[in-house]
Amino acid sequence: LANCTSLQEVTTATGTDNTSALAWSTKRAVSATGPSSYLLRLQSMHQRAHRYQLRTFYVPGEMNTMADDCSRLWHLSDDEMLEYFDRTY
C-alpha cells in the first residue's frame, strides 16, 4: 500500500481473528526472540519510514470468512483462488 499511495499522517486499520497476533500488534512486543519479534521490528520500521499509524482490531472467526478461506485453501492456484472468491463473494 505504501508503494502505491502516500500514507503520511494516515491511520490504517487491520482486522484479525488471531488473538496472539492482535496482542503482539497492539503491544508492539513479544516475550521471545524469533520470527514474530523480527516481523514486529520490520513493521515498526515501515511505519516510521512512511509515517502512518496502524490500528489492529479483533474480528471473530465466523465473521472473517475470506481470511479463513485464504488460510485454508492453499491447494488452489492464484487463478483458482480468484475464481473461488468471484463465485463465493
PDB file of N, CA and C in Angstrom:
ATOM      1  N   LEU A   1       0.825  -1.195   0.000  1.00  0.00           N
ATOM      2  CA  LEU A   1       0.000   0.000   0.000  1.00  0.00           C
ATOM      3  C   LEU A   1       0.866   1.254   0.000  1.00  0.00           C
ATOM      4  N   ALA A   2       1.925   1.245   0.801  1.00  0.00           N
ATOM      5  CA  ALA A   2       2.790   2.421   0.894  1.00  0.00           C
ATOM      6  C   ALA A   2       3.520   2.694  -0.416  1.00  0.00           C
ATOM      7  N   ASN A   3       3.683   1.677  -1.256  1.00  0.00           N
ATOM      8  CA  ASN A   3       4.327   1.874  -2.551  1.00  0.00           C
ATOM      9  C   ASN A   3       3.377   2.456  -3.583  1.00  0.00           C
ATOM     10  N   CYS A   4       2.072   2.370  -3.325  1.00  0.00           N
ATOM     11  CA  CYS A   4       1.075   2.838  -4.284  1.00  0.00           C
ATOM     12  C   CYS A   4       0.537   4.223  -3.963  1.00  0.00           C
ATOM     13  N   THR A   5       0.523   4.576  -2.696  1.00  0.00           N
ATOM     14  CA  THR A   5      -0.060   5.849  -2.281  1.00  0.00           C
ATOM     15  C   THR A   5       0.649   6.348  -1.025  1.00  0.00           C
ATOM     16  N   SER A   6       0.574   7.636  -0.783  1.00  0.00           N
ATOM     17  CA  SER A   6       1.198   8.196   0.410  1.00  0.00           C
ATOM     18  C   SER A   6       0.384   7.847   1.647  1.00  0.00           C
ATOM     19  N   LEU A   7       1.072   7.368   2.672  1.00  0.00           N
ATOM     20  CA  LEU A   7       0.417   7.035   3.927  1.00  0.00           C
ATOM     21  C   LEU A   7       0.760   8.034   5.031  1.00  0.00           C
ATOM     22  N   GLN A   8       1.465   9.095   4.691  1.00  0.00           N
ATOM     23  CA  GLN A   8       1.865  10.048   5.717  1.00  0.00           C
ATOM     24  C   GLN A   8       0.656  10.621   6.431  1.00  0.00           C
ATOM     25  N   GLU A   9       0.741  10.597   7.763  1.00  0.00           N
ATOM     26  CA  GLU A   9      -0.298  11.150   8.633  1.00  0.00           C
ATOM     27  C   GLU A   9      -1.645  10.462   8.445  1.00  0.00           C
ATOM     28  N   VAL A  10      -1.638   9.167   8.104  1.00  0.00           N
ATOM     29  CA  VAL A  10      -2.855   8.385   7.895  1.00  0.00           C
ATOM     30  C   VAL A  10      -2.914   7.288   8.948  1.00  0.00           C
ATOM     31  N   THR A  11      -4.104   6.936   9.360  1.00  0.00           N
ATOM     32  CA  THR A  11      -4.291   5.792  10.249  1.00  0.00           C
ATOM     33  C   THR A  11      -4.873   4.650   9.427  1.00  0.00           C
ATOM     34  N   THR A  12      -4.205   3.507   9.456  1.00  0.00           N
ATOM     35  CA  THR A  12      -4.697   2.331   8.748  1.00  0.00           C
ATOM     36  C   THR A  12      -5.273   1.351   9.761  1.00  0.00           C
ATOM     37  N   ALA A  13      -6.167   0.498   9.310  1.00  0.00           N
ATOM     38  CA  ALA A  13      -6.800  -0.473  10.205  1.00  0.00           C
ATOM     39  C   ALA A  13      -6.664  -1.874   9.623  1.00  0.00           C
ATOM     40  N   THR A  14      -6.376  -2.818  10.498  1.00  0.00           N
ATOM     41  CA  THR A  14      -6.253  -4.215  10.103  1.00  0.00           C
ATOM     42  C   THR A  14      -7.061  -5.065  11.071  1.00  0.00           C
ATOM     43  N   GLY A  15      -7.956  -5.878  10.546  1.00  0.00           N
ATOM     44  CA  GLY A  15      -8.731  -6.782  11.374  1.00  0.00           C
ATOM     45  C   GLY A  15      -8.114  -8.170  11.366  1.00  0.00           C
ATOM     46  N   THR A  16      -8.178  -8.863  12.493  1.00  0.00           N
ATOM     47  CA  THR A  16      -7.630 -10.211  12.597  1.00  0.00           C
ATOM     48  C   THR A  16      -8.471 -11.050  13.546  1.00  0.00           C
ATOM     49  N   ASP A  17      -8.484 -12.366  13.293  1.00  0.00           N
ATOM     50  CA  ASP A  17      -9.118 -13.279  14.235  1.00  0.00           C
ATOM     51  C   ASP A  17      -8.056 -14.052  15.007  1.00  0.00           C
ATOM     52  N   ASN A  18      -6.792 -13.679  14.835  1.00  0.00           N
ATOM     53  CA  ASN A  18      -5.676 -14.296  15.536  1.00  0.00           C
ATOM     54  C   ASN A  18      -5.377 -13.472  16.786  1.00  0.00           C
ATOM     55  N   THR A  19      -5.782 -13.974  17.945  1.00  0.00           N
ATOM     56  CA  THR A  19      -5.637 -13.190  19.177  1.00  0.00           C
ATOM     57  C   THR A  19      -4.180 -12.955  19.557  1.00  0.00           C
ATOM     58  N   SER A  20      -3.302 -13.895  19.249  1.00  0.00           N
ATOM     59  CA  SER A  20      -1.877 -13.679  19.532  1.00  0.00           C
ATOM     60  C   SER A  20      -1.327 -12.551  18.676  1.00  0.00           C
ATOM     61  N   ALA A  21      -1.626 -12.569  17.393  1.00  0.00           N
ATOM     62  CA  ALA A  21      -1.164 -11.510  16.500  1.00  0.00           C
ATOM     63  C   ALA A  21      -1.748 -10.162  16.909  1.00  0.00           C
ATOM     64  N   LEU A  22      -3.001 -10.150  17.352  1.00  0.00           N
ATOM     65  CA  LEU A  22      -3.621  -8.918  17.815  1.00  0.00           C
ATOM     66  C   LEU A  22      -2.874  -8.362  19.025  1.00  0.00           C
ATOM     67  N   ALA A  23      -2.557  -9.211  19.984  1.00  0.00           N
ATOM     68  CA  ALA A  23      -1.831  -8.770  21.172  1.00  0.00           C
ATOM     69  C   ALA A  23      -0.438  -8.259  20.804  1.00  0.00           C
ATOM     70  N   TRP A  24       0.264  -8.982  19.938  1.00  0.00           N
ATOM     71  CA  TRP A  24       1.605  -8.543  19.526  1.00  0.00           C
ATOM     72  C   TRP A  24       1.537  -7.198  18.827  1.00  0.00           C
ATOM     73  N   SER A  25       0.580  -7.046  17.938  1.00  0.00           N
ATOM     74  CA  SER A  25       0.458  -5.810  17.172  1.00  0.00           C
ATOM     75  C   SER A  25       0.045  -4.638  18.054  1.00  0.00           C
ATOM     76  N   THR A  26      -0.825  -4.903  19.013  1.00  0.00           N
ATOM     77  CA  THR A  26      -1.287  -3.840  19.909  1.00  0.00           C
ATOM     78  C   THR A  26      -0.192  -3.401  20.870  1.00  0.00           C
ATOM     79  N   LYS A  27       0.513  -4.377  21.450  1.00  0.00           N
ATOM     80  CA  LYS A  27       1.590  -4.071  22.399  1.00  0.00           C
ATOM     81  C   LYS A  27       2.889  -3.706  21.694  1.00  0.00           C
ATOM     82  N   ARG A  28       3.007  -4.092  20.432  1.00  0.00           N
ATOM     83  CA  ARG A  28       4.236  -3.898  19.656  1.00  0.00           C
ATOM     84  C   ARG A  28       5.417  -4.642  20.277  1.00  0.00           C
ATOM     85  N   ALA A  29       5.132  -5.771  20.926  1.00  0.00           N
ATOM     86  CA  ALA A  29       6.190  -6.536  21.578  1.00  0.00           C
ATOM     87  C   ALA A  29       5.766  -7.988  21.747  1.00  0.00           C
ATOM     88  N   VAL A  30       6.768  -8.852  21.819  1.00  0.00           N
ATOM     89  CA  VAL A  30       6.575 -10.259  22.150  1.00  0.00           C
ATOM     90  C   VAL A  30       7.572 -10.616  23.231  1.00  0.00           C
ATOM     91  N   SER A  31       7.356 -11.731  23.904  1.00  0.00           N
ATOM     92  CA  SER A  31       8.211 -12.096  25.031  1.00  0.00           C
ATOM     93  C   SER A  31       9.428 -12.916  24.622  1.00  0.00           C
ATOM     94  N   ALA A  32       9.548 -13.283  23.357  1.00  0.00           N
ATOM     95  CA  ALA A  32      10.677 -14.102  22.919  1.00  0.00           C
ATOM     96  C   ALA A  32      11.216 -13.582  21.590  1.00  0.00           C
ATOM     97  N   THR A  33      12.456 -13.917  21.318  1.00  0.00           N
ATOM     98  CA  THR A  33      13.005 -13.581  20.008  1.00  0.00           C
ATOM     99  C   THR A  33      12.560 -14.639  19.012  1.00  0.00           C
ATOM    100  N   GLY A  34      12.585 -14.309  17.768  1.00  0.00           N
ATOM    101  CA  GLY A  34      12.158 -15.244  16.743  1.00  0.00           C
ATOM    102  C   GLY A  34      11.433 -14.515  15.632  1.00  0.00           C
ATOM    103  N   PRO A  35      10.717 -15.249  14.791  1.00  0.00           N
ATOM    104  CA  PRO A  35      10.046 -14.631  13.638  1.00  0.00           C
ATOM    105  C   PRO A  35       9.067 -13.523  14.019  1.00  0.00           C
ATOM    106  N   SER A  36       8.301 -13.709  15.075  1.00  0.00           N
ATOM    107  CA  SER A  36       7.311 -12.684  15.427  1.00  0.00           C
ATOM    108  C   SER A  36       7.996 -11.380  15.849  1.00  0.00           C
ATOM    109  N   SER A  37       9.067 -11.456  16.611  1.00  0.00           N
ATOM    110  CA  SER A  37       9.761 -10.232  17.019  1.00  0.00           C
ATOM    111  C   SER A  37      10.412  -9.561  15.815  1.00  0.00           C
ATOM    112  N   TYR A  38      10.939 -10.353  14.894  1.00  0.00           N
ATOM    113  CA  TYR A  38      11.537  -9.810  13.678  1.00  0.00           C
ATOM    114  C   TYR A  38      10.479  -9.076  12.841  1.00  0.00           C
ATOM    115  N   LEU A  39       9.312  -9.697  12.672  1.00  0.00           N
ATOM    116  CA  LEU A  39       8.243  -9.075  11.889  1.00  0.00           C
ATOM    117  C   LEU A  39       7.727  -7.797  12.548  1.00  0.00           C
ATOM    118  N   LEU A  40       7.627  -7.788  13.872  1.00  0.00           N
ATOM    119  CA  LEU A  40       7.198  -6.567  14.564  1.00  0.00           C
ATOM    120  C   LEU A  40       8.211  -5.445  14.363  1.00  0.00           C
ATOM    121  N   ARG A  41       9.490  -5.782  14.395  1.00  0.00           N
ATOM    122  CA  ARG A  41      10.521  -4.768  14.153  1.00  0.00           C
ATOM    123  C   ARG A  41      10.403  -4.213  12.731  1.00  0.00           C
ATOM    124  N   LEU A  42      10.226  -5.083  11.751  1.00  0.00           N
ATOM    125  CA  LEU A  42      10.040  -4.620  10.376  1.00  0.00           C
ATOM    126  C   LEU A  42       8.812  -3.722  10.255  1.00  0.00           C
ATOM    127  N   GLN A  43       7.729  -4.118  10.926  1.00  0.00           N
ATOM    128  CA  GLN A  43       6.505  -3.313  10.897  1.00  0.00           C
ATOM    129  C   GLN A  43       6.764  -1.931  11.478  1.00  0.00           C
ATOM    130  N   SER A  44       7.463  -1.871  12.576  1.00  0.00           N
ATOM    131  CA  SER A  44       7.763  -0.589  13.212  1.00  0.00           C
ATOM    132  C   SER A  44       8.625   0.291  12.319  1.00  0.00           C
ATOM    133  N   MET A  45       9.623  -0.309  11.681  1.00  0.00           N
ATOM    134  CA  MET A  45      10.488   0.475  10.778  1.00  0.00           C
ATOM    135  C   MET A  45       9.702   0.975   9.572  1.00  0.00           C
ATOM    136  N   HIS A  46       8.798   0.142   9.053  1.00  0.00           N
ATOM    137  CA  HIS A  46       7.957   0.543   7.918  1.00  0.00           C
ATOM    138  C   HIS A  46       7.056   1.707   8.311  1.00  0.00           C
ATOM    139  N   GLN A  47       6.425   1.615   9.484  1.00  0.00           N
ATOM    140  CA  GLN A  47       5.571   2.699   9.961  1.00  0.00           C
ATOM    141  C   GLN A  47       6.352   3.991  10.122  1.00  0.00           C
ATOM    142  N   ARG A  48       7.533   3.882  10.681  1.00  0.00           N
ATOM    143  CA  ARG A  48       8.349   5.081  10.885  1.00  0.00           C
ATOM    144  C   ARG A  48       8.769   5.693   9.547  1.00  0.00           C
ATOM    145  N   ALA A  49       9.189   4.862   8.613  1.00  0.00           N
ATOM    146  CA  ALA A  49       9.638   5.351   7.311  1.00  0.00           C
ATOM    147  C   ALA A  49       8.507   6.027   6.533  1.00  0.00           C
ATOM    148  N   HIS A  50       7.291   5.483   6.644  1.00  0.00           N
ATOM    149  CA  HIS A  50       6.161   6.010   5.876  1.00  0.00           C
ATOM    150  C   HIS A  50       5.228   6.893   6.697  1.00  0.00           C
ATOM    151  N   ARG A  51       5.516   7.050   7.977  1.00  0.00           N
ATOM    152  CA  ARG A  51       4.816   7.979   8.876  1.00  0.00           C
ATOM    153  C   ARG A  51       3.299   7.759   8.911  1.00  0.00           C
ATOM    154  N   TYR A  52       2.897   6.555   9.301  1.00  0.00           N
ATOM    155  CA  TYR A  52       1.469   6.267   9.459  1.00  0.00           C
ATOM    156  C   TYR A  52       1.244   5.539  10.776  1.00  0.00           C
ATOM    157  N   GLN A  53      -0.004   5.486  11.191  1.00  0.00           N
ATOM    158  CA  GLN A  53      -0.399   4.777  12.399  1.00  0.00           C
ATOM    159  C   GLN A  53      -1.158   3.514  11.992  1.00  0.00           C
ATOM    160  N   LEU A  54      -0.909   2.441  12.717  1.00  0.00           N
ATOM    161  CA  LEU A  54      -1.621   1.184  12.468  1.00  0.00           C
ATOM    162  C   LEU A  54      -2.497   0.861  13.664  1.00  0.00           C
ATOM    163  N   ARG A  55      -3.747   0.591  13.419  1.00  0.00           N
ATOM    164  CA  ARG A  55      -4.673   0.149  14.449  1.00  0.00           C
ATOM    165  C   ARG A  55      -5.150  -1.247  14.083  1.00  0.00           C
ATOM    166  N   THR A  56      -5.086  -2.140  15.047  1.00  0.00           N
ATOM    167  CA  THR A  56      -5.495  -3.524  14.823  1.00  0.00           C
ATOM    168  C   THR A  56      -6.713  -3.818  15.686  1.00  0.00           C
ATOM    169  N   PHE A  57      -7.670  -4.542  15.129  1.00  0.00           N
ATOM    170  CA  PHE A  57      -8.886  -4.861  15.873  1.00  0.00           C
ATOM    171  C   PHE A  57      -9.258  -6.326  15.651  1.00  0.00           C
ATOM    172  N   TYR A  58     -10.045  -6.843  16.565  1.00  0.00           N
ATOM    173  CA  TYR A  58     -10.446  -8.250  16.543  1.00  0.00           C
ATOM    174  C   TYR A  58     -11.693  -8.442  15.688  1.00  0.00           C
ATOM    175  N   VAL A  59     -11.645  -9.435  14.822  1.00  0.00           N
ATOM    176  CA  VAL A  59     -12.793  -9.845  14.028  1.00  0.00           C
ATOM    177  C   VAL A  59     -13.015 -11.327  14.327  1.00  0.00           C
ATOM    178  N   PRO A  60     -14.140 -11.696  14.918  1.00  0.00           N
ATOM    179  CA  PRO A  60     -14.390 -13.109  15.227  1.00  0.00           C
ATOM    180  C   PRO A  60     -14.290 -13.975  13.971  1.00  0.00           C
ATOM    181  N   GLY A  61     -13.771 -15.177  14.141  1.00  0.00           N
ATOM    182  CA  GLY A  61     -13.540 -16.079  13.019  1.00  0.00           C
ATOM    183  C   GLY A  61     -14.749 -16.308  12.134  1.00  0.00           C
ATOM    184  N   GLU A  62     -15.920 -16.453  12.729  1.00  0.00           N
ATOM    185  CA  GLU A  62     -17.117 -16.715  11.921  1.00  0.00           C
ATOM    186  C   GLU A  62     -17.509 -15.513  11.055  1.00  0.00           C
ATOM    187  N   MET A  63     -16.997 -14.331  11.381  1.00  0.00           N
ATOM    188  CA  MET A  63     -17.257 -13.134  10.577  1.00  0.00           C
ATOM    189  C   MET A  63     -16.102 -12.846   9.611  1.00  0.00           C
ATOM    190  N   ASN A  64     -15.066 -13.644   9.648  1.00  0.00           N
ATOM    191  CA  ASN A  64     -13.850 -13.403   8.889  1.00  0.00           C
ATOM    192  C   ASN A  64     -13.655 -14.507   7.849  1.00  0.00           C
ATOM    193  N   THR A  65     -14.684 -14.773   7.067  1.00  0.00           N
ATOM    194  CA  THR A  65     -14.675 -15.933   6.179  1.00  0.00           C
ATOM    195  C   THR A  65     -13.649 -15.818   5.055  1.00  0.00           C
ATOM    196  N   MET A  66     -13.423 -14.629   4.507  1.00  0.00           N
ATOM    197  CA  MET A  66     -12.453 -14.501   3.421  1.00  0.00           C
ATOM    198  C   MET A  66     -11.044 -14.846   3.918  1.00  0.00           C
ATOM    199  N   ALA A  67     -10.684 -14.360   5.088  1.00  0.00           N
ATOM    200  CA  ALA A  67      -9.362 -14.678   5.643  1.00  0.00           C
ATOM    201  C   ALA A  67      -9.258 -16.168   5.948  1.00  0.00           C
ATOM    202  N   ASP A  68     -10.321 -16.746   6.475  1.00  0.00           N
ATOM    203  CA  ASP A  68     -10.323 -18.186   6.736  1.00  0.00           C
ATOM    204  C   ASP A  68     -10.112 -18.966   5.443  1.00  0.00           C
ATOM    205  N   ASP A  69     -10.789 -18.546   4.382  1.00  0.00           N
ATOM    206  CA  ASP A  69     -10.604 -19.217   3.098  1.00  0.00           C
ATOM    207  C   ASP A  69      -9.157 -19.105   2.618  1.00  0.00           C
ATOM    208  N   CYS A  70      -8.566 -17.941   2.742  1.00  0.00           N
ATOM    209  CA  CYS A  70      -7.173 -17.754   2.303  1.00  0.00           C
ATOM    210  C   CYS A  70      -6.223 -18.658   3.072  1.00  0.00           C
ATOM    211  N   SER A  71      -6.474 -18.844   4.353  1.00  0.00           N
ATOM    212  CA  SER A  71      -5.569 -19.658   5.161  1.00  0.00           C
ATOM    213  C   SER A  71      -5.809 -21.158   5.004  1.00  0.00           C
ATOM    214  N   ARG A  72      -6.954 -21.540   4.447  1.00  0.00           N
ATOM    215  CA  ARG A  72      -7.272 -22.965   4.349  1.00  0.00           C
ATOM    216  C   ARG A  72      -7.241 -23.538   2.939  1.00  0.00           C
ATOM    217  N   LEU A  73      -7.258 -22.697   1.937  1.00  0.00           N
ATOM    218  CA  LEU A  73      -7.353 -23.182   0.553  1.00  0.00           C
ATOM    219  C   LEU A  73      -6.012 -23.078  -0.177  1.00  0.00           C
ATOM    220  N   TRP A  74      -4.964 -23.529   0.476  1.00  0.00           N
ATOM    221  CA  TRP A  74      -3.616 -23.459  -0.100  1.00  0.00           C
ATOM    222  C   TRP A  74      -3.470 -24.301  -1.356  1.00  0.00           C
ATOM    223  N   HIS A  75      -4.302 -25.303  -1.517  1.00  0.00           N
ATOM    224  CA  HIS A  75      -4.188 -26.187  -2.676  1.00  0.00           C
ATOM    225  C   HIS A  75      -4.618 -25.503  -3.974  1.00  0.00           C
ATOM    226  N   LEU A  76      -5.298 -24.363  -3.890  1.00  0.00           N
ATOM    227  CA  LEU A  76      -5.755 -23.664  -5.091  1.00  0.00           C
ATOM    228  C   LEU A  76      -4.633 -22.799  -5.669  1.00  0.00           C
ATOM    229  N   SER A  77      -4.584 -22.724  -6.976  1.00  0.00           N
ATOM    230  CA  SER A  77      -3.652 -21.805  -7.633  1.00  0.00           C
ATOM    231  C   SER A  77      -4.191 -20.383  -7.467  1.00  0.00           C
ATOM    232  N   ASP A  78      -3.406 -19.384  -7.851  1.00  0.00           N
ATOM    233  CA  ASP A  78      -3.860 -17.992  -7.757  1.00  0.00           C
ATOM    234  C   ASP A  78      -5.134 -17.781  -8.575  1.00  0.00           C
ATOM    235  N   ASP A  79      -5.149 -18.293  -9.792  1.00  0.00           N
ATOM    236  CA  ASP A  79      -6.334 -18.132 -10.638  1.00  0.00           C
ATOM    237  C   ASP A  79      -7.553 -18.847 -10.049  1.00  0.00           C
ATOM    238  N   GLU A  80      -7.334 -20.037  -9.506  1.00  0.00           N
ATOM    239  CA  GLU A  80      -8.431 -20.778  -8.879  1.00  0.00           C
ATOM    240  C   GLU A  80      -8.956 -20.050  -7.645  1.00  0.00           C
ATOM    241  N   MET A  81      -8.045 -19.431  -6.875  1.00  0.00           N
ATOM    242  CA  MET A  81      -8.458 -18.669  -5.693  1.00  0.00           C
ATOM    243  C   MET A  81      -9.309 -17.460  -6.098  1.00  0.00           C
ATOM    244  N   LEU A  82      -8.888 -16.749  -7.122  1.00  0.00           N
ATOM    245  CA  LEU A  82      -9.666 -15.609  -7.607  1.00  0.00           C
ATOM    246  C   LEU A  82     -11.032 -16.043  -8.121  1.00  0.00           C
ATOM    247  N   GLU A  83     -11.053 -17.157  -8.826  1.00  0.00           N
ATOM    248  CA  GLU A  83     -12.324 -17.693  -9.318  1.00  0.00           C
ATOM    249  C   GLU A  83     -13.231 -18.076  -8.149  1.00  0.00           C
ATOM    250  N   TYR A  84     -12.647 -18.704  -7.127  1.00  0.00           N
ATOM    251  CA  TYR A  84     -13.413 -19.072  -5.933  1.00  0.00           C
ATOM    252  C   TYR A  84     -14.005 -17.829  -5.266  1.00  0.00           C
ATOM    253  N   PHE A  85     -13.184 -16.766  -5.101  1.00  0.00           N
ATOM    254  CA  PHE A  85     -13.672 -15.529  -4.484  1.00  0.00           C
ATOM    255  C   PHE A  85     -14.772 -14.884  -5.327  1.00  0.00           C
ATOM    256  N   ASP A  86     -14.602 -14.873  -6.646  1.00  0.00           N
ATOM    257  CA  ASP A  86     -15.638 -14.309  -7.525  1.00  0.00           C
ATOM    258  C   ASP A  86     -16.949 -15.065  -7.367  1.00  0.00           C
ATOM    259  N   ARG A  87     -16.857 -16.374  -7.282  1.00  0.00           N
ATOM    260  CA  ARG A  87     -18.046 -17.221  -7.152  1.00  0.00           C
ATOM    261  C   ARG A  87     -18.700 -17.083  -5.775  1.00  0.00           C
ATOM    262  N   THR A  88     -17.868 -16.981  -4.723  1.00  0.00           N
ATOM    263  CA  THR A  88     -18.371 -17.047  -3.353  1.00  0.00           C
ATOM    264  C   THR A  88     -18.776 -15.677  -2.799  1.00  0.00           C
ATOM    265  N   TYR A  89     -18.024 -14.657  -3.136  1.00  0.00           N
ATOM    266  CA  TYR A  89     -18.272 -13.337  -2.542  1.00  0.00           C
ATOM    267  C   TYR A  89     -18.702 -12.349  -3.590  1.00  0.00           C
TER     268      TYR A  89
END
